[in-house]
Amino acid sequence: TITGLRAAVGDGGHATVVWARDTLVPNDTAVEANERAPGGNFASTGTSLSPFVAPDLSSEPAVAVDPSGRSTVLWTRSGQVRFAERAPGDPLWTTEQRVSQAAATESMPAVGAAPSGAVIAAWVSNGAIQSAGRLAGGGAFAGFQTVSGPAMNTSLPLVAVGGNGDALISWSLGDGKAIPTVQRKADGTLGPVLTAVSAANQPPGESQSYSQPSIGIDDQGNGVAAWTRAANRNAVDFFRFQTASFDAAAP
């Protein structure tokens, strides 16, 4: 059984696909990857990135590929976010490592790569959104910061990285009443928590909620968010697809 299928293509054309596979071995769900060089082909089978020795209940893979073809994969195992990476010239993937060494329960990683090769990641850590970056060329993550506001019931972070290295980090709320977003500058500076949409000003007699968000960002740091809005009126749900923009660059 395959779950969590994700794919990423770097600016240079290198493609990496990742997934979690429920094996026939009890308590063994492995995260695997398969790569295709520009103009090449995928391998006949995937490569296991998690230990592949029970108990290995790995899930929720996320992948980013930089322009050089270096692939970075994050996933959740045993309540911790792990990662491995591989450049096109490397014979093997690196051994899995924890992204953060904090004593926290972690899940739901998201990741994006900048044209410089820098990688930005976000995940849920003890109920809050945590973020960190990794410099071009590989290695450990650093610059850990809590992105979300206090007492937020957070889940499903998203990361989009633009051509100038700026990133947008967004996430969902348990009650679906807003889609918070934070700008992360290329130097790691975080902006305030903004809302792409909020139910604070919904019409009388209507209960709105927002789900399935997606975000994108251009090479100047301008962003766009899209989501599904459910508006409940008189016990009937009405659905609409909505978008909003984030204006980062000066005129």
PDB file of C-alpha atoms in Angstrom:
ATOM      1  CA  THR A   1       0.000   0.000   0.000  1.00  0.00           C
ATOM      2  CA  ILE A   2       1.415   3.368  -1.090  1.00  0.00           C
ATOM      3  CA  THR A   3       0.553   6.572   0.796  1.00  0.00           C
ATOM      4  CA  GLY A   4       1.840  10.137   0.908  1.00  0.00           C
ATOM      5  CA  LEU A   5       3.011  10.258  -2.710  1.00  0.00           C
ATOM      6  CA  ARG A   6       4.927  13.476  -3.461  1.00  0.00           C
ATOM      7  CA  ALA A   7       7.014  14.698  -6.403  1.00  0.00           C
ATOM      8  CA  ALA A   8       9.402  17.603  -6.977  1.00  0.00           C
ATOM      9  CA  VAL A   9      11.322  18.826 -10.019  1.00  0.00           C
ATOM     10  CA  GLY A  10      14.342  21.106  -9.691  1.00  0.00           C
ATOM     11  CA  ASP A  11      14.985  24.066 -11.974  1.00  0.00           C
ATOM     12  CA  GLY A  12      17.635  21.964 -13.706  1.00  0.00           C
ATOM     13  CA  GLY A  13      15.150  19.226 -14.582  1.00  0.00           C
ATOM     14  CA  HIS A  14      16.071  16.615 -11.961  1.00  0.00           C
ATOM     15  CA  ALA A  15      12.927  14.870 -10.653  1.00  0.00           C
ATOM     16  CA  THR A  16      12.414  12.978  -7.394  1.00  0.00           C
ATOM     17  CA  VAL A  17       9.325  11.066  -6.297  1.00  0.00           C
ATOM     18  CA  VAL A  18       8.820   9.893  -2.702  1.00  0.00           C
ATOM     19  CA  TRP A  19       6.195   7.823  -0.911  1.00  0.00           C
ATOM     20  CA  ALA A  20       5.550   5.674   2.168  1.00  0.00           C
ATOM     21  CA  ARG A  21       5.107   1.947   1.516  1.00  0.00           C
ATOM     22  CA  ASP A  22       3.339  -0.428   3.876  1.00  0.00           C
ATOM     23  CA  THR A  23       5.455  -3.582   3.546  1.00  0.00           C
ATOM     24  CA  LEU A  24       4.538  -7.186   4.311  1.00  0.00           C
ATOM     25  CA  VAL A  25       6.802  -7.050   7.378  1.00  0.00           C
ATOM     26  CA  PRO A  26       4.846  -6.312  10.586  1.00  0.00           C
ATOM     27  CA  ASN A  27       5.430  -2.777  11.947  1.00  0.00           C
ATOM     28  CA  ASP A  28       7.489  -1.800   8.905  1.00  0.00           C
ATOM     29  CA  THR A  29       6.328   1.136   6.754  1.00  0.00           C
ATOM     30  CA  ALA A  30       9.255   2.522   4.794  1.00  0.00           C
ATOM     31  CA  VAL A  31       9.761   5.871   3.084  1.00  0.00           C
ATOM     32  CA  GLU A  32      11.234   5.381  -0.388  1.00  0.00           C
ATOM     33  CA  ALA A  33      12.461   7.600  -3.212  1.00  0.00           C
ATOM     34  CA  ASN A  34      13.055   7.279  -6.938  1.00  0.00           C
ATOM     35  CA  GLU A  35      14.981   9.816  -9.046  1.00  0.00           C
ATOM     36  CA  ARG A  36      15.233  10.735 -12.691  1.00  0.00           C
ATOM     37  CA  ALA A  37      18.098  12.778 -14.081  1.00  0.00           C
ATOM     38  CA  PRO A  38      17.294  15.294 -16.839  1.00  0.00           C
ATOM     39  CA  GLY A  39      16.683  13.290 -19.993  1.00  0.00           C
ATOM     40  CA  GLY A  40      17.002  10.029 -18.075  1.00  0.00           C
ATOM     41  CA  ASN A  41      14.683   7.409 -16.627  1.00  0.00           C
ATOM     42  CA  PHE A  42      13.478   6.420 -13.190  1.00  0.00           C
ATOM     43  CA  ALA A  43      14.989   3.286 -11.634  1.00  0.00           C
ATOM     44  CA  SER A  44      12.966   0.082 -11.682  1.00  0.00           C
ATOM     45  CA  THR A  45      12.376   0.296  -7.908  1.00  0.00           C
ATOM     46  CA  GLY A  46      12.598   2.889  -5.149  1.00  0.00           C
ATOM     47  CA  THR A  47      15.369   3.296  -2.585  1.00  0.00           C
ATOM     48  CA  SER A  48      14.510   3.059   1.095  1.00  0.00           C
ATOM     49  CA  LEU A  49      15.480   6.195   3.051  1.00  0.00           C
ATOM     50  CA  SER A  50      14.131   5.120   6.452  1.00  0.00           C
ATOM     51  CA  PRO A  51      15.792   2.220   8.339  1.00  0.00           C
ATOM     52  CA  PHE A  52      13.549  -0.452   6.751  1.00  0.00           C
ATOM     53  CA  VAL A  53      13.979  -2.516   9.918  1.00  0.00           C
ATOM     54  CA  ALA A  54      10.950  -3.035  12.176  1.00  0.00           C
ATOM     55  CA  PRO A  55       9.709  -1.115  14.018  1.00  0.00           C
ATOM     56  CA  ASP A  56       9.923   1.498  11.248  1.00  0.00           C
ATOM     57  CA  LEU A  57       6.588   3.287  10.934  1.00  0.00           C
ATOM     58  CA  SER A  58       7.624   6.111   8.613  1.00  0.00           C
ATOM     59  CA  SER A  59       5.072   8.375   6.943  1.00  0.00           C
ATOM     60  CA  GLU A  60       4.277  11.870   5.631  1.00  0.00           C
ATOM     61  CA  PRO A  61       7.213  12.289   3.201  1.00  0.00           C
ATOM     62  CA  ALA A  62       7.989  15.700   1.694  1.00  0.00           C
ATOM     63  CA  VAL A  63      10.575  16.420  -0.998  1.00  0.00           C
ATOM     64  CA  ALA A  64      12.407  19.376  -2.543  1.00  0.00           C
ATOM     65  CA  VAL A  65      14.951  19.445  -5.382  1.00  0.00           C
ATOM     66  CA  ASP A  66      17.352  22.358  -5.931  1.00  0.00           C
ATOM     67  CA  PRO A  67      18.670  23.449  -9.371  1.00  0.00           C
ATOM     68  CA  SER A  68      21.808  21.297  -8.999  1.00  0.00           C
ATOM     69  CA  GLY A  69      19.638  18.202  -8.582  1.00  0.00           C
ATOM     70  CA  ARG A  70      20.239  17.763  -4.842  1.00  0.00           C
ATOM     71  CA  SER A  71      17.143  16.113  -3.366  1.00  0.00           C
ATOM     72  CA  THR A  72      16.113  16.661   0.254  1.00  0.00           C
ATOM     73  CA  VAL A  73      13.426  14.420   1.748  1.00  0.00           C
ATOM     74  CA  LEU A  74      11.756  14.899   5.139  1.00  0.00           C
ATOM     75  CA  TRP A  75       9.377  12.472   6.825  1.00  0.00           C
ATOM     76  CA  THR A  76       7.922  11.517  10.206  1.00  0.00           C
ATOM     77  CA  ARG A  77       9.106   8.492  12.183  1.00  0.00           C
ATOM     78  CA  SER A  78       8.502   7.691  15.856  1.00  0.00           C
ATOM     79  CA  GLY A  79       7.138  11.169  16.556  1.00  0.00           C
ATOM     80  CA  GLN A  80      10.179  12.919  15.059  1.00  0.00           C
ATOM     81  CA  VAL A  81      10.867  14.583  11.710  1.00  0.00           C
ATOM     82  CA  ARG A  82      13.824  12.971   9.917  1.00  0.00           C
ATOM     83  CA  PHE A  83      15.604  13.845   6.698  1.00  0.00           C
ATOM     84  CA  ALA A  84      17.992  12.444   4.116  1.00  0.00           C
ATOM     85  CA  GLU A  85      19.476  13.984   0.981  1.00  0.00           C
ATOM     86  CA  ARG A  86      21.405  13.085  -2.125  1.00  0.00           C
ATOM     87  CA  ALA A  87      23.212  15.096  -4.789  1.00  0.00           C
ATOM     88  CA  PRO A  88      23.468  13.700  -8.333  1.00  0.00           C
ATOM     89  CA  GLY A  89      27.162  12.890  -7.831  1.00  0.00           C
ATOM     90  CA  ASP A  90      26.621  11.036  -4.544  1.00  0.00           C
ATOM     91  CA  PRO A  91      26.588   7.238  -4.793  1.00  0.00           C
ATOM     92  CA  LEU A  92      24.040   6.844  -1.964  1.00  0.00           C
ATOM     93  CA  TRP A  93      21.507   8.792   0.056  1.00  0.00           C
ATOM     94  CA  THR A  94      22.755  10.080   3.393  1.00  0.00           C
ATOM     95  CA  THR A  95      21.836   8.203   6.555  1.00  0.00           C
ATOM     96  CA  GLU A  96      18.619   9.553   8.058  1.00  0.00           C
ATOM     97  CA  GLN A  97      19.017  12.312  10.655  1.00  0.00           C
ATOM     98  CA  ARG A  98      16.639  14.294  12.837  1.00  0.00           C
ATOM     99  CA  VAL A  99      15.898  17.779  11.554  1.00  0.00           C
ATOM    100  CA  SER A 100      15.629  19.187  15.088  1.00  0.00           C
ATOM    101  CA  GLN A 101      17.103  17.824  18.314  1.00  0.00           C
ATOM    102  CA  ALA A 102      14.351  19.361  20.467  1.00  0.00           C
ATOM    103  CA  ALA A 103      12.435  17.195  22.921  1.00  0.00           C
ATOM    104  CA  ALA A 104       9.137  17.536  21.059  1.00  0.00           C
ATOM    105  CA  THR A 105       6.498  15.503  19.278  1.00  0.00           C
ATOM    106  CA  GLU A 106       6.832  16.316  15.582  1.00  0.00           C
ATOM    107  CA  SER A 107       4.848  15.572  12.416  1.00  0.00           C
ATOM    108  CA  MET A 108       3.636  16.820   9.018  1.00  0.00           C
ATOM    109  CA  PRO A 109       6.862  18.163   7.436  1.00  0.00           C
ATOM    110  CA  ALA A 110       6.873  20.453   4.398  1.00  0.00           C
ATOM    111  CA  VAL A 111       9.928  21.606   2.451  1.00  0.00           C
ATOM    112  CA  GLY A 112      10.979  23.834  -0.459  1.00  0.00           C
ATOM    113  CA  ALA A 113      14.242  24.656  -2.245  1.00  0.00           C
ATOM    114  CA  ALA A 114      15.517  28.041  -3.431  1.00  0.00           C
ATOM    115  CA  PRO A 115      17.535  28.606  -6.641  1.00  0.00           C
ATOM    116  CA  SER A 116      20.594  29.152  -4.421  1.00  0.00           C
ATOM    117  CA  GLY A 117      20.296  25.586  -3.139  1.00  0.00           C
ATOM    118  CA  ALA A 118      19.067  26.650   0.293  1.00  0.00           C
ATOM    119  CA  VAL A 119      16.227  24.566   1.706  1.00  0.00           C
ATOM    120  CA  ILE A 120      13.416  25.800   3.966  1.00  0.00           C
ATOM    121  CA  ALA A 121      11.414  23.331   6.053  1.00  0.00           C
ATOM    122  CA  ALA A 122       8.408  23.589   8.341  1.00  0.00           C
ATOM    123  CA  TRP A 123       6.620  21.044  10.521  1.00  0.00           C
ATOM    124  CA  VAL A 124       4.301  20.717  13.505  1.00  0.00           C
ATOM    125  CA  SER A 125       6.211  20.608  16.806  1.00  0.00           C
ATOM    126  CA  ASN A 126       4.228  20.185  20.032  1.00  0.00           C
ATOM    127  CA  GLY A 127       1.220  21.749  18.306  1.00  0.00           C
ATOM    128  CA  ALA A 128       3.099  24.785  16.902  1.00  0.00           C
ATOM    129  CA  ILE A 129       4.604  25.395  13.470  1.00  0.00           C
ATOM    130  CA  GLN A 130       8.399  25.197  13.590  1.00  0.00           C
ATOM    131  CA  SER A 131      10.702  26.262  10.748  1.00  0.00           C
ATOM    132  CA  ALA A 132      14.392  25.915   9.937  1.00  0.00           C
ATOM    133  CA  GLY A 133      16.732  26.335   6.983  1.00  0.00           C
ATOM    134  CA  ARG A 134      19.627  24.456   5.451  1.00  0.00           C
ATOM    135  CA  LEU A 135      22.323  26.217   3.477  1.00  0.00           C
ATOM    136  CA  ALA A 136      23.196  25.265  -0.094  1.00  0.00           C
ATOM    137  CA  GLY A 137      25.417  22.217  -0.395  1.00  0.00           C
ATOM    138  CA  GLY A 138      23.672  20.020   2.142  1.00  0.00           C
ATOM    139  CA  GLY A 139      24.172  19.340   5.822  1.00  0.00           C
ATOM    140  CA  ALA A 140      22.243  19.983   9.005  1.00  0.00           C
ATOM    141  CA  PHE A 141      19.317  22.358   9.458  1.00  0.00           C
ATOM    142  CA  ALA A 142      19.730  25.457  11.624  1.00  0.00           C
ATOM    143  CA  GLY A 143      17.965  28.671  12.627  1.00  0.00           C
ATOM    144  CA  PHE A 144      14.985  27.013  14.316  1.00  0.00           C
ATOM    145  CA  GLN A 145      12.063  29.373  14.869  1.00  0.00           C
ATOM    146  CA  THR A 146       8.456  29.028  15.994  1.00  0.00           C
ATOM    147  CA  VAL A 147       6.306  30.463  13.216  1.00  0.00           C
ATOM    148  CA  SER A 148       2.751  30.166  14.505  1.00  0.00           C
ATOM    149  CA  GLY A 149       1.084  32.310  17.137  1.00  0.00           C
ATOM    150  CA  PRO A 150       0.239  31.146  20.657  1.00  0.00           C
ATOM    151  CA  ALA A 151      -2.564  28.662  21.306  1.00  0.00           C
ATOM    152  CA  MET A 152      -3.115  27.870  17.620  1.00  0.00           C
ATOM    153  CA  ASN A 153      -4.412  24.388  16.763  1.00  0.00           C
ATOM    154  CA  THR A 154      -2.040  23.971  13.819  1.00  0.00           C
ATOM    155  CA  SER A 155      -1.690  21.305  11.145  1.00  0.00           C
ATOM    156  CA  LEU A 156      -0.566  20.697   7.569  1.00  0.00           C
ATOM    157  CA  PRO A 157       2.103  23.369   7.019  1.00  0.00           C
ATOM    158  CA  LEU A 158       2.969  24.458   3.481  1.00  0.00           C
ATOM    159  CA  VAL A 159       6.244  25.951   2.212  1.00  0.00           C
ATOM    160  CA  ALA A 160       6.802  27.888  -1.029  1.00  0.00           C
ATOM    161  CA  VAL A 161      10.251  29.350  -1.805  1.00  0.00           C
ATOM    162  CA  GLY A 162      10.752  32.075  -4.409  1.00  0.00           C
ATOM    163  CA  GLY A 163      13.607  32.853  -6.745  1.00  0.00           C
ATOM    164  CA  ASN A 164      15.041  35.489  -4.373  1.00  0.00           C
ATOM    165  CA  GLY A 165      15.147  33.040  -1.462  1.00  0.00           C
ATOM    166  CA  ASP A 166      12.126  34.487   0.342  1.00  0.00           C
ATOM    167  CA  ALA A 167       9.542  31.937   1.452  1.00  0.00           C
ATOM    168  CA  LEU A 168       5.907  31.828   2.472  1.00  0.00           C
ATOM    169  CA  ILE A 169       4.900  29.386   5.202  1.00  0.00           C
ATOM    170  CA  SER A 170       1.212  28.661   5.652  1.00  0.00           C
ATOM    171  CA  TRP A 171      -0.780  26.173   7.681  1.00  0.00           C
ATOM    172  CA  SER A 172      -4.291  25.038   8.521  1.00  0.00           C
ATOM    173  CA  LEU A 173      -6.230  25.465  11.770  1.00  0.00           C
ATOM    174  CA  GLY A 174      -8.210  22.778  13.527  1.00  0.00           C
ATOM    175  CA  ASP A 175     -11.414  24.815  13.426  1.00  0.00           C
ATOM    176  CA  GLY A 176     -10.853  25.927   9.822  1.00  0.00           C
ATOM    177  CA  LYS A 177     -11.587  29.570  10.692  1.00  0.00           C
ATOM    178  CA  ALA A 178      -8.487  31.092   9.050  1.00  0.00           C
ATOM    179  CA  ILE A 179      -5.464  30.350   6.881  1.00  0.00           C
ATOM    180  CA  PRO A 180      -2.440  31.931   8.619  1.00  0.00           C
ATOM    181  CA  THR A 181       0.663  32.796   6.598  1.00  0.00           C
ATOM    182  CA  VAL A 182       4.134  34.079   7.524  1.00  0.00           C
ATOM    183  CA  GLN A 183       6.798  35.513   5.233  1.00  0.00           C
ATOM    184  CA  ARG A 184      10.300  34.166   5.855  1.00  0.00           C
ATOM    185  CA  LYS A 185      12.966  36.338   4.271  1.00  0.00           C
ATOM    186  CA  ALA A 186      16.038  34.775   2.684  1.00  0.00           C
ATOM    187  CA  ASP A 187      18.102  35.803   5.724  1.00  0.00           C
ATOM    188  CA  GLY A 188      15.746  33.924   8.052  1.00  0.00           C
ATOM    189  CA  THR A 189      13.826  36.962   9.328  1.00  0.00           C
ATOM    190  CA  LEU A 190      10.164  36.219  10.008  1.00  0.00           C
ATOM    191  CA  GLY A 191       7.337  38.643   9.368  1.00  0.00           C
ATOM    192  CA  PRO A 192       4.152  38.818  11.436  1.00  0.00           C
ATOM    193  CA  VAL A 193       1.430  36.192  11.265  1.00  0.00           C
ATOM    194  CA  LEU A 194      -0.991  37.315   8.551  1.00  0.00           C
ATOM    195  CA  THR A 195      -4.228  35.700   7.408  1.00  0.00           C
ATOM    196  CA  ALA A 196      -4.923  34.964   3.777  1.00  0.00           C
ATOM    197  CA  VAL A 197      -8.554  34.659   4.859  1.00  0.00           C
ATOM    198  CA  SER A 198     -10.402  34.786   8.171  1.00  0.00           C
ATOM    199  CA  ALA A 199     -13.947  34.093   9.354  1.00  0.00           C
ATOM    200  CA  ALA A 200     -13.850  37.189  11.577  1.00  0.00           C
ATOM    201  CA  ASN A 201     -16.032  39.240   9.200  1.00  0.00           C
ATOM    202  CA  GLN A 202     -18.364  36.603   7.796  1.00  0.00           C
ATOM    203  CA  PRO A 203     -21.936  37.616   6.932  1.00  0.00           C
ATOM    204  CA  PRO A 204     -24.664  37.296   9.602  1.00  0.00           C
ATOM    205  CA  GLY A 205     -26.292  33.887   9.675  1.00  0.00           C
ATOM    206  CA  GLU A 206     -23.384  32.238   7.894  1.00  0.00           C
ATOM    207  CA  SER A 207     -20.644  30.002   9.318  1.00  0.00           C
ATOM    208  CA  GLN A 208     -17.544  29.854   7.119  1.00  0.00           C
ATOM    209  CA  SER A 209     -14.568  27.511   7.250  1.00  0.00           C
ATOM    210  CA  TYR A 210     -11.539  27.146   4.992  1.00  0.00           C
ATOM    211  CA  SER A 211      -9.685  24.013   3.932  1.00  0.00           C
ATOM    212  CA  GLN A 212      -7.268  22.510   1.398  1.00  0.00           C
ATOM    213  CA  PRO A 213      -5.029  25.591   1.056  1.00  0.00           C
ATOM    214  CA  SER A 214      -2.211  25.873  -1.477  1.00  0.00           C
ATOM    215  CA  ILE A 215       0.418  28.614  -1.802  1.00  0.00           C
ATOM    216  CA  GLY A 216       2.857  29.838  -4.441  1.00  0.00           C
ATOM    217  CA  ILE A 217       5.508  32.552  -4.666  1.00  0.00           C
ATOM    218  CA  ASP A 218       7.321  34.340  -7.492  1.00  0.00           C
ATOM    219  CA  ASP A 219      10.959  35.420  -7.858  1.00  0.00           C
ATOM    220  CA  GLN A 220      10.295  38.758  -6.099  1.00  0.00           C
ATOM    221  CA  GLY A 221       8.598  37.239  -3.063  1.00  0.00           C
ATOM    222  CA  ASN A 222       5.027  38.047  -4.112  1.00  0.00           C
ATOM    223  CA  GLY A 223       2.682  35.242  -3.197  1.00  0.00           C
ATOM    224  CA  VAL A 224      -0.736  33.775  -3.843  1.00  0.00           C
ATOM    225  CA  ALA A 225      -2.886  31.500  -1.705  1.00  0.00           C
ATOM    226  CA  ALA A 226      -5.868  29.423  -2.793  1.00  0.00           C
ATOM    227  CA  TRP A 227      -8.341  27.422  -0.736  1.00  0.00           C
ATOM    228  CA  THR A 228     -11.817  25.956  -0.557  1.00  0.00           C
ATOM    229  CA  ARG A 229     -14.413  27.953   1.400  1.00  0.00           C
ATOM    230  CA  ALA A 230     -17.402  26.202   2.955  1.00  0.00           C
ATOM    231  CA  ALA A 231     -20.240  28.553   3.935  1.00  0.00           C
ATOM    232  CA  ASN A 232     -23.005  26.987   6.018  1.00  0.00           C
ATOM    233  CA  ARG A 233     -26.356  28.755   5.722  1.00  0.00           C
ATOM    234  CA  ASN A 234     -29.551  27.250   7.127  1.00  0.00           C
ATOM    235  CA  ALA A 235     -27.838  23.884   7.647  1.00  0.00           C
ATOM    236  CA  VAL A 236     -26.719  23.748   3.973  1.00  0.00           C
ATOM    237  CA  ASP A 237     -23.068  23.940   2.900  1.00  0.00           C
ATOM    238  CA  PHE A 238     -22.105  26.065  -0.116  1.00  0.00           C
ATOM    239  CA  PHE A 239     -18.580  25.630  -1.476  1.00  0.00           C
ATOM    240  CA  ARG A 240     -16.432  28.136  -3.321  1.00  0.00           C
ATOM    241  CA  PHE A 241     -12.841  28.230  -4.566  1.00  0.00           C
ATOM    242  CA  GLN A 242     -11.083  31.441  -3.472  1.00  0.00           C
ATOM    243  CA  THR A 243      -7.686  33.100  -3.811  1.00  0.00           C
ATOM    244  CA  ALA A 244      -5.783  36.012  -2.263  1.00  0.00           C
ATOM    245  CA  SER A 245      -2.464  37.677  -3.060  1.00  0.00           C
ATOM    246  CA  PHE A 246       0.517  38.743  -0.938  1.00  0.00           C
ATOM    247  CA  ASP A 247       2.269  41.885  -2.197  1.00  0.00           C
ATOM    248  CA  ALA A 248       5.925  41.751  -1.120  1.00  0.00           C
ATOM    249  CA  ALA A 249       7.847  43.707  -3.780  1.00  0.00           C
ATOM    250  CA  ALA A 250       7.784  47.471  -4.126  1.00  0.00           C
ATOM    251  CA  PRO A 251       6.203  48.953  -7.295  1.00  0.00           C
TER     252      PRO A 251
END
